[in-house]
Amino acid sequence: MRHFTTDRYIKQEIRNLLKDICSVSKNRPLTLTSRNMGDDQHDRSCDGQELMRHDNLVETEKIEMRILPLVDKLTEHHEPSRQFIIFAIYGLGGVGKTTIARKIFDDQRTQSAFSTRVWVSISKGSSVAQILQATCAAPSIGVLEVPKTKNKLQMLLADKIGGRRIFLVFNIYNGVPSKQGIGNAEIFGNLIEVLKFFHAAAEGSRVLITTSDENVGNEIKSAQIQKGAEGYGLQTDRIWQLTVEDSWMLLLRAACLEQAKITTELKQIGIGILQKCNCLPLAIEAVGGVLRQKGYRQKEWEGIRDSRAFSLKDPTTGTEGGVRSSIYLSYQYAPPHLKQCFLYLSLFPVDFEIEQHLVTQLWISEGLIDIGTRHGHSLEETADEQSSVSQQESNKHNNSEET
């Protein structure tokens, strides 16, 4: 009982502290910031339904154009007769690989061309057993317990997919470095090994792999030779960063800004921010969310451009800036009550489908919903609103291929 009382006291103190922080933020002197009616109008125009136009900003016209030829290649029938053809799309984290793969997966032509579609998210350190577990547990296959023997597993999969033309997507994220030191070459070898268990699939089946490994083509070819699976076809396609001009237009959309109101000086600062985002759509979206609250104030933009967050190095490329820096910057500028909710989402696994009703109830039970932000709404309504914002940030985090 003593521990329970102490926990309640600590939680209450934290809640009180956060309320004080919010109160100080709301009541700070107006002289601390230079704000005009134009900025106020900007904030109001980005409320409500206006923001709905920008809630999926990575889906730019450029990405749409990339999807069409990829779907054509995946669904065409005049390829030489092969059981599997492997397609690998690669590029920097945050460039839009997962978005492209998901849109291909959901495309009507893809749905019509394949009897069974399977989406699997795996870590770069996944073993053959882990990949099989994740693949078999996918809703379209629905095997919750993978048999331990190879023969039983092959019989089970033959029953599920026998004679069907299937479409497998392996969405690879970097994850935590494996204790066994599994690298890029080994993960592709494991994927080839897994494909052997799908020998009952019909000819014309396809595999789509997303990865940040630039050497994916050579590594898959080597894995095919080592695993005796040279009969699989292979095509690779690189997804490049946006051009500076396309990045600028995306930033304006993300920040709800009008081109006509941008000064020459402000655009120069904006270009500097985009360069630190490495022209990656996901990074631009995150920074745009911060600029949305800053309006057209030059000093605010300079502060973001010069933020120390951009000194963070990407663990895979060793370069500064990019997605990790932008998401950290976005988190830094988030209000305290949203930071709590966002961190709570980190308890869920990568690519886990979170039910909003469940997570809002968990937030309420944990005392994470700030009473000061209710504005006459119920706790559930306030939690639902915060859930939308926090899950958007969580999706950016997952899509950045970091755990």
Short mmCIF file of C-alpha atoms in Angstrom, two decimals:
data_model
loop_
_atom_site.label_atom_id
_atom_site.label_comp_id
_atom_site.label_asym_id
_atom_site.label_seq_id
_atom_site.Cartn_x
_atom_site.Cartn_y
_atom_site.Cartn_z
CA MET A 1 0.00 0.00 0.00
CA ARG A 2 2.85 2.33 0.75
CA HIS A 3 4.32 1.86 -2.71
CA PHE A 4 0.92 2.45 -4.33
CA THR A 5 0.46 5.68 -2.39
CA THR A 6 3.94 6.84 -3.30
CA ASP A 7 3.34 6.09 -7.00
CA ARG A 8 0.09 8.04 -6.93
CA TYR A 9 1.84 10.97 -5.24
CA ILE A 10 4.64 11.00 -7.82
CA LYS A 11 2.18 10.80 -10.72
CA GLN A 12 0.16 13.65 -9.25
CA GLU A 13 3.29 15.76 -8.81
CA ILE A 14 4.29 15.14 -12.43
CA ARG A 15 0.81 16.12 -13.61
CA ASN A 16 0.95 19.30 -11.51
CA LEU A 17 4.37 20.16 -12.88
CA LEU A 18 3.21 19.69 -16.48
CA LYS A 19 0.15 21.86 -15.82
CA ASP A 20 2.46 24.57 -14.44
CA ILE A 21 4.67 24.35 -17.54
CA CYS A 22 1.64 24.67 -19.82
CA SER A 23 0.35 27.57 -17.76
CA VAL A 24 3.69 29.41 -17.98
CA SER A 25 3.78 28.79 -21.74
CA LYS A 26 0.26 30.15 -22.24
CA ASN A 27 0.73 33.19 -20.01
CA ARG A 28 4.21 34.27 -21.09
CA PRO A 29 4.55 38.01 -21.86
CA LEU A 30 3.66 39.03 -25.39
CA THR A 31 6.91 40.99 -25.63
CA LEU A 32 8.86 37.75 -25.83
CA THR A 33 7.68 37.12 -29.41
CA SER A 34 6.92 39.32 -32.36
CA ARG A 35 3.52 38.25 -33.66
CA ASN A 36 1.16 40.03 -36.01
CA MET A 37 -2.34 39.51 -37.34
CA GLY A 38 -0.97 37.78 -40.40
CA ASP A 39 0.53 35.04 -38.23
CA ASP A 40 -2.70 34.66 -36.27
CA GLN A 41 -4.61 34.25 -39.50
CA HIS A 42 -2.07 31.66 -40.62
CA ASP A 43 -2.58 29.58 -37.49
CA ARG A 44 -6.37 29.65 -37.84
CA SER A 45 -6.25 28.68 -41.50
CA CYS A 46 -4.29 25.56 -40.60
CA ASP A 47 -6.82 24.33 -38.05
CA GLY A 48 -9.49 21.69 -38.55
CA GLN A 49 -10.24 20.40 -42.02
CA GLU A 50 -7.49 22.47 -43.65
CA LEU A 51 -4.89 20.22 -42.01
CA MET A 52 -6.52 17.11 -43.45
CA ARG A 53 -5.16 18.09 -46.87
CA HIS A 54 -1.63 17.76 -45.51
CA ASP A 55 -1.85 14.65 -43.30
CA ASN A 56 -0.20 12.36 -45.88
CA LEU A 57 2.43 14.65 -47.29
CA VAL A 58 4.91 12.02 -48.39
CA GLU A 59 2.47 11.07 -51.17
CA THR A 60 3.71 13.66 -53.61
CA GLU A 61 3.11 13.64 -57.33
CA LYS A 62 6.68 12.43 -57.88
CA ILE A 63 6.03 9.31 -55.80
CA GLU A 64 2.79 8.67 -57.66
CA MET A 65 4.73 8.75 -60.93
CA ARG A 66 7.22 6.18 -59.60
CA ILE A 67 4.47 3.75 -58.62
CA LEU A 68 2.93 3.32 -62.06
CA PRO A 69 5.91 1.66 -63.83
CA LEU A 70 6.65 -0.49 -60.77
CA VAL A 71 3.10 -1.84 -60.70
CA ASP A 72 3.37 -2.51 -64.45
CA LYS A 73 6.55 -4.55 -63.93
CA LEU A 74 5.05 -6.49 -61.02
CA THR A 75 1.83 -7.41 -62.78
CA GLU A 76 3.01 -8.03 -66.37
CA HIS A 77 2.78 -11.61 -67.65
CA HIS A 78 5.20 -11.68 -70.59
CA GLU A 79 8.27 -12.27 -68.36
CA PRO A 80 10.03 -15.64 -68.78
CA SER A 81 8.29 -18.37 -66.81
CA ARG A 82 9.65 -18.15 -63.25
CA GLN A 83 8.17 -19.05 -59.92
CA PHE A 84 9.41 -15.87 -58.27
CA ILE A 85 10.72 -12.55 -59.55
CA ILE A 86 12.30 -10.38 -56.87
CA PHE A 87 12.00 -6.61 -57.04
CA ALA A 88 14.14 -4.55 -54.67
CA ILE A 89 13.66 -0.81 -54.12
CA TYR A 90 16.36 0.96 -52.16
CA GLY A 91 17.33 4.43 -50.98
CA LEU A 92 18.02 6.48 -47.86
CA GLY A 93 15.76 6.14 -44.86
CA GLY A 94 12.84 8.57 -45.16
CA VAL A 95 12.96 8.82 -48.96
CA GLY A 96 9.56 7.13 -49.29
CA LYS A 97 10.29 3.41 -49.88
CA THR A 98 7.69 2.14 -47.43
CA THR A 99 5.10 4.58 -48.76
CA ILE A 100 5.73 3.41 -52.32
CA ALA A 101 5.62 -0.26 -51.31
CA ARG A 102 2.36 0.22 -49.39
CA LYS A 103 0.71 2.00 -52.32
CA ILE A 104 1.83 -0.77 -54.70
CA PHE A 105 0.51 -3.35 -52.23
CA ASP A 106 -2.90 -1.60 -52.06
CA ASP A 107 -3.13 -0.77 -55.78
CA GLN A 108 -6.22 -2.21 -57.46
CA ARG A 109 -4.16 -3.77 -60.26
CA THR A 110 -1.99 -5.56 -57.70
CA GLN A 111 -5.04 -6.87 -55.90
CA SER A 112 -6.44 -8.18 -59.18
CA ALA A 113 -3.18 -9.79 -60.33
CA PHE A 114 -2.43 -11.84 -57.20
CA SER A 115 -4.55 -14.34 -55.27
CA THR A 116 -2.72 -13.69 -52.01
CA ARG A 117 -0.84 -10.59 -50.85
CA VAL A 118 1.42 -10.74 -47.79
CA TRP A 119 3.00 -7.72 -46.05
CA VAL A 120 5.88 -8.47 -43.64
CA SER A 121 7.97 -5.94 -41.69
CA ILE A 122 11.26 -7.36 -40.46
CA SER A 123 14.42 -6.12 -38.82
CA LYS A 124 17.73 -6.30 -40.66
CA GLY A 125 18.85 -8.68 -37.90
CA SER A 126 16.00 -11.20 -38.39
CA SER A 127 16.81 -14.90 -38.60
CA VAL A 128 15.13 -17.37 -40.96
CA ALA A 129 12.88 -18.55 -38.13
CA GLN A 130 11.86 -14.99 -37.24
CA ILE A 131 11.07 -14.13 -40.87
CA LEU A 132 8.99 -17.29 -41.23
CA GLN A 133 7.15 -16.51 -38.00
CA ALA A 134 6.32 -12.99 -39.18
CA THR A 135 5.34 -14.18 -42.66
CA CYS A 136 3.08 -16.99 -41.49
CA ALA A 137 1.43 -14.72 -38.91
CA ALA A 138 0.41 -12.20 -41.61
CA PRO A 139 -3.42 -11.91 -41.84
CA SER A 140 -3.55 -13.26 -45.40
CA ILE A 141 -1.86 -16.50 -44.28
CA GLY A 142 -3.07 -16.57 -40.67
CA VAL A 143 -0.78 -19.17 -39.09
CA LEU A 144 -0.16 -18.11 -35.50
CA GLU A 145 2.12 -21.01 -34.54
CA VAL A 146 4.79 -21.98 -37.02
CA PRO A 147 5.55 -25.73 -37.07
CA LYS A 148 9.04 -26.59 -35.88
CA THR A 149 9.90 -29.09 -38.61
CA LYS A 150 10.56 -28.14 -42.23
CA ASN A 151 8.24 -30.81 -43.65
CA LYS A 152 5.27 -29.74 -41.54
CA LEU A 153 5.83 -26.10 -42.40
CA GLN A 154 5.99 -26.85 -46.13
CA MET A 155 2.80 -28.91 -45.90
CA LEU A 156 1.04 -26.11 -44.03
CA LEU A 157 2.11 -23.44 -46.51
CA ALA A 158 1.20 -25.68 -49.45
CA ASP A 159 -2.30 -25.90 -48.01
CA LYS A 160 -2.50 -22.11 -47.61
CA ILE A 161 -0.94 -20.92 -50.87
CA GLY A 162 -0.73 -23.99 -53.09
CA GLY A 163 -1.29 -23.07 -56.73
CA ARG A 164 -1.87 -19.40 -55.93
CA ARG A 165 -0.03 -16.45 -57.46
CA ILE A 166 1.27 -14.59 -54.40
CA PHE A 167 2.77 -11.17 -53.77
CA LEU A 168 5.21 -10.96 -50.84
CA VAL A 169 6.46 -7.63 -49.48
CA PHE A 170 9.42 -7.66 -47.10
CA ASN A 171 9.75 -4.18 -45.61
CA ILE A 172 13.20 -4.15 -43.96
CA TYR A 173 13.99 -1.63 -41.24
CA ASN A 174 17.39 -1.21 -39.60
CA GLY A 175 16.38 -2.15 -36.07
CA VAL A 176 18.70 -2.85 -33.18
CA PRO A 177 22.07 -4.33 -34.20
CA SER A 178 21.96 -8.09 -33.84
CA LYS A 179 24.10 -9.81 -31.21
CA GLN A 180 25.03 -12.34 -33.88
CA GLY A 181 26.23 -9.51 -36.13
CA ILE A 182 23.76 -10.24 -38.93
CA GLY A 183 24.56 -7.86 -41.76
CA ASN A 184 22.98 -6.93 -45.07
CA ALA A 185 24.31 -9.94 -46.96
CA GLU A 186 23.01 -12.39 -44.37
CA ILE A 187 19.51 -10.92 -44.18
CA PHE A 188 19.13 -11.33 -47.96
CA GLY A 189 20.41 -14.90 -47.65
CA ASN A 190 17.77 -15.52 -45.00
CA LEU A 191 15.06 -14.10 -47.26
CA ILE A 192 16.10 -16.40 -50.12
CA GLU A 193 16.01 -19.33 -47.70
CA VAL A 194 12.48 -18.36 -46.66
CA LEU A 195 11.30 -18.27 -50.30
CA LYS A 196 12.16 -21.97 -50.59
CA PHE A 197 9.29 -22.71 -48.21
CA PHE A 198 6.90 -21.17 -50.74
CA HIS A 199 7.68 -23.67 -53.51
CA ALA A 200 3.95 -24.50 -53.79
CA ALA A 201 3.17 -20.97 -55.02
CA ALA A 202 2.18 -20.59 -58.66
CA GLU A 203 4.52 -19.28 -61.34
CA GLY A 204 4.39 -15.52 -61.73
CA SER A 205 4.55 -14.85 -57.99
CA ARG A 206 6.41 -11.71 -56.98
CA VAL A 207 8.55 -10.49 -54.07
CA LEU A 208 9.09 -6.80 -53.27
CA ILE A 209 11.91 -5.87 -50.89
CA THR A 210 12.50 -2.40 -49.42
CA THR A 211 15.95 -1.67 -48.04
CA SER A 212 18.44 1.14 -47.47
CA ASP A 213 21.30 -1.07 -48.71
CA GLU A 214 22.70 0.35 -51.96
CA ASN A 215 24.42 -2.95 -52.79
CA VAL A 216 21.19 -4.94 -52.60
CA GLY A 217 21.43 -6.27 -56.18
CA ASN A 218 24.85 -7.90 -55.77
CA GLU A 219 24.04 -9.23 -52.33
CA ILE A 220 20.81 -10.91 -53.43
CA LYS A 221 22.60 -12.45 -56.45
CA SER A 222 25.32 -13.83 -54.14
CA ALA A 223 22.65 -15.19 -51.77
CA GLN A 224 20.87 -16.90 -54.68
CA ILE A 225 24.08 -18.66 -55.71
CA GLN A 226 24.89 -19.73 -52.15
CA LYS A 227 21.35 -21.00 -51.51
CA GLY A 228 20.94 -22.70 -54.90
CA ALA A 229 18.08 -20.42 -55.92
CA GLU A 230 19.47 -18.91 -59.11
CA GLY A 231 16.17 -19.43 -60.92
CA TYR A 232 14.61 -16.40 -59.29
CA GLY A 233 14.53 -13.26 -61.41
CA LEU A 234 15.84 -9.98 -59.95
CA GLN A 235 15.23 -6.30 -60.67
CA THR A 236 16.35 -3.31 -58.60
CA ASP A 237 15.23 0.31 -58.55
CA ARG A 238 16.66 3.23 -56.57
CA ILE A 239 14.39 5.83 -54.99
CA TRP A 240 16.18 9.19 -55.04
CA GLN A 241 15.71 12.23 -52.82
CA LEU A 242 13.51 15.06 -54.02
CA THR A 243 14.96 17.96 -55.97
CA VAL A 244 15.41 21.23 -54.07
CA GLU A 245 12.42 22.78 -55.85
CA ASP A 246 10.15 19.80 -55.14
CA SER A 247 11.39 19.83 -51.54
CA TRP A 248 10.52 23.51 -51.23
CA MET A 249 6.98 22.95 -52.50
CA LEU A 250 6.53 20.05 -50.08
CA LEU A 251 7.77 22.20 -47.19
CA LEU A 252 5.24 24.93 -48.03
CA ARG A 253 2.45 22.37 -48.08
CA ALA A 254 3.58 20.78 -44.81
CA ALA A 255 3.79 24.16 -43.07
CA CYS A 256 0.52 25.54 -44.57
CA LEU A 257 2.41 28.50 -46.05
CA GLU A 258 1.62 30.57 -49.12
CA GLN A 259 4.32 31.08 -51.74
CA ALA A 260 3.25 34.68 -52.31
CA LYS A 261 3.98 35.62 -48.68
CA ILE A 262 7.52 34.18 -48.66
CA THR A 263 10.30 36.76 -48.83
CA THR A 264 13.60 36.14 -50.62
CA GLU A 265 15.41 35.99 -47.26
CA LEU A 266 12.89 33.50 -45.85
CA LYS A 267 13.25 31.21 -48.86
CA GLN A 268 17.04 31.24 -48.51
CA ILE A 269 16.68 30.16 -44.89
CA GLY A 270 14.17 27.53 -45.98
CA ILE A 271 16.59 26.13 -48.56
CA GLY A 272 19.18 25.85 -45.79
CA ILE A 273 16.68 23.85 -43.70
CA LEU A 274 15.92 21.57 -46.66
CA GLN A 275 19.62 20.88 -47.17
CA LYS A 276 19.85 19.80 -43.54
CA CYS A 277 16.84 17.54 -44.18
CA ASN A 278 18.84 16.00 -47.07
CA CYS A 279 15.75 16.64 -49.25
CA LEU A 280 14.07 13.58 -47.71
CA PRO A 281 10.24 13.75 -47.75
CA LEU A 282 9.78 12.33 -44.26
CA ALA A 283 12.29 14.79 -42.76
CA ILE A 284 10.65 17.71 -44.58
CA GLU A 285 7.23 16.69 -43.30
CA ALA A 286 8.50 16.63 -39.72
CA VAL A 287 10.14 20.07 -39.97
CA GLY A 288 7.11 21.44 -41.80
CA GLY A 289 4.98 20.54 -38.81
CA VAL A 290 7.22 22.72 -36.64
CA LEU A 291 7.22 25.64 -39.11
CA ARG A 292 3.42 25.46 -39.24
CA GLN A 293 3.39 26.99 -35.76
CA LYS A 294 5.99 29.64 -36.64
CA GLY A 295 4.27 31.33 -39.56
CA TYR A 296 6.45 33.71 -41.56
CA ARG A 297 8.69 34.90 -38.70
CA GLN A 298 12.28 34.98 -39.94
CA LYS A 299 13.99 34.64 -36.55
CA GLU A 300 11.96 31.51 -35.80
CA TRP A 301 13.08 29.99 -39.10
CA GLU A 302 16.69 30.87 -38.37
CA GLY A 303 16.40 29.17 -34.99
CA ILE A 304 15.20 25.96 -36.64
CA ARG A 305 17.90 26.10 -39.33
CA ASP A 306 20.62 26.55 -36.70
CA SER A 307 19.18 23.97 -34.27
CA ARG A 308 21.68 21.58 -32.71
CA ALA A 309 19.27 18.76 -33.57
CA PHE A 310 20.72 18.77 -37.08
CA SER A 311 24.12 17.82 -35.69
CA LEU A 312 22.84 14.29 -34.97
CA LYS A 313 24.45 11.73 -37.25
CA ASP A 314 22.56 9.05 -39.14
CA PRO A 315 23.79 5.66 -37.81
CA THR A 316 23.75 4.04 -41.26
CA THR A 317 25.31 6.78 -43.40
CA GLY A 318 27.30 8.71 -40.78
CA THR A 319 26.01 12.01 -42.18
CA GLU A 320 24.46 14.81 -40.14
CA GLY A 321 20.85 15.90 -40.50
CA GLY A 322 18.18 13.89 -42.27
CA VAL A 323 15.23 12.04 -40.79
CA ARG A 324 16.51 11.32 -37.29
CA SER A 325 17.43 14.99 -36.72
CA SER A 326 14.10 16.24 -38.08
CA ILE A 327 12.03 13.90 -35.93
CA TYR A 328 14.05 14.87 -32.86
CA LEU A 329 13.49 18.54 -33.72
CA SER A 330 9.75 17.89 -34.07
CA TYR A 331 9.73 16.19 -30.67
CA GLN A 332 11.62 19.09 -29.08
CA TYR A 333 8.93 21.55 -30.16
CA ALA A 334 5.99 19.35 -29.11
CA PRO A 335 3.97 20.45 -26.02
CA PRO A 336 4.67 18.46 -22.82
CA HIS A 337 1.38 16.52 -22.80
CA LEU A 338 1.96 15.30 -26.37
CA LYS A 339 5.53 14.25 -25.57
CA GLN A 340 4.19 11.88 -22.89
CA CYS A 341 1.67 10.34 -25.28
CA PHE A 342 4.24 9.99 -28.05
CA LEU A 343 6.74 8.26 -25.76
CA TYR A 344 4.00 5.90 -24.58
CA LEU A 345 3.57 4.71 -28.20
CA SER A 346 7.21 3.56 -28.16
CA LEU A 347 6.06 0.65 -25.99
CA PHE A 348 4.42 -0.89 -29.07
CA PRO A 349 6.52 -2.86 -31.62
CA VAL A 350 7.50 -1.38 -34.98
CA ASP A 351 4.70 -1.66 -37.58
CA PHE A 352 2.22 -2.71 -34.87
CA GLU A 353 -1.36 -1.80 -35.74
CA ILE A 354 -2.56 0.34 -32.82
CA GLU A 355 -6.28 0.53 -32.13
CA GLN A 356 -7.10 4.12 -31.24
CA HIS A 357 -9.79 3.23 -28.72
CA LEU A 358 -7.36 0.95 -26.86
CA VAL A 359 -4.49 3.46 -26.69
CA THR A 360 -6.75 6.33 -25.58
CA GLN A 361 -8.10 4.23 -22.73
CA LEU A 362 -4.53 3.34 -21.73
CA TRP A 363 -3.56 7.02 -21.74
CA ILE A 364 -6.52 7.91 -19.55
CA SER A 365 -5.77 5.09 -17.08
CA GLU A 366 -2.13 6.21 -16.87
CA GLY A 367 -3.15 9.82 -16.22
CA LEU A 368 -1.45 11.11 -19.38
CA ILE A 369 -4.36 13.23 -20.63
CA ASP A 370 -3.78 16.83 -19.60
CA ILE A 371 -6.96 18.22 -18.04
CA GLY A 372 -5.86 21.74 -19.02
CA THR A 373 -6.19 20.90 -22.74
CA ARG A 374 -9.78 19.61 -22.60
CA HIS A 375 -11.58 22.89 -23.45
CA GLY A 376 -14.95 21.46 -22.43
CA HIS A 377 -14.41 18.10 -24.16
CA SER A 378 -14.57 14.73 -22.41
CA LEU A 379 -11.38 12.86 -21.55
CA GLU A 380 -12.10 10.41 -24.38
CA GLU A 381 -12.54 13.20 -26.95
CA THR A 382 -9.34 14.89 -25.81
CA ALA A 383 -7.50 11.57 -25.90
CA ASP A 384 -8.74 10.87 -29.43
CA GLU A 385 -7.47 14.26 -30.60
CA GLN A 386 -4.05 13.69 -29.03
CA SER A 387 -3.99 10.16 -30.43
CA SER A 388 -4.21 11.46 -34.01
CA VAL A 389 -1.24 13.81 -33.52
CA SER A 390 0.89 11.30 -31.58
CA GLN A 391 0.29 8.47 -34.03
CA GLN A 392 1.29 10.73 -36.94
CA GLU A 393 4.58 11.39 -35.16
CA SER A 394 4.94 7.68 -34.36
CA ASN A 395 4.39 6.79 -38.02
CA LYS A 396 7.17 9.20 -39.01
CA HIS A 397 9.40 7.50 -36.45
CA ASN A 398 8.60 3.98 -37.73
CA ASN A 399 8.94 4.98 -41.38
CA SER A 400 12.38 6.42 -40.67
CA GLU A 401 13.60 2.82 -40.29
CA GLU A 402 14.84 3.42 -36.75
CA THR A 403 13.57 1.47 -33.75
#
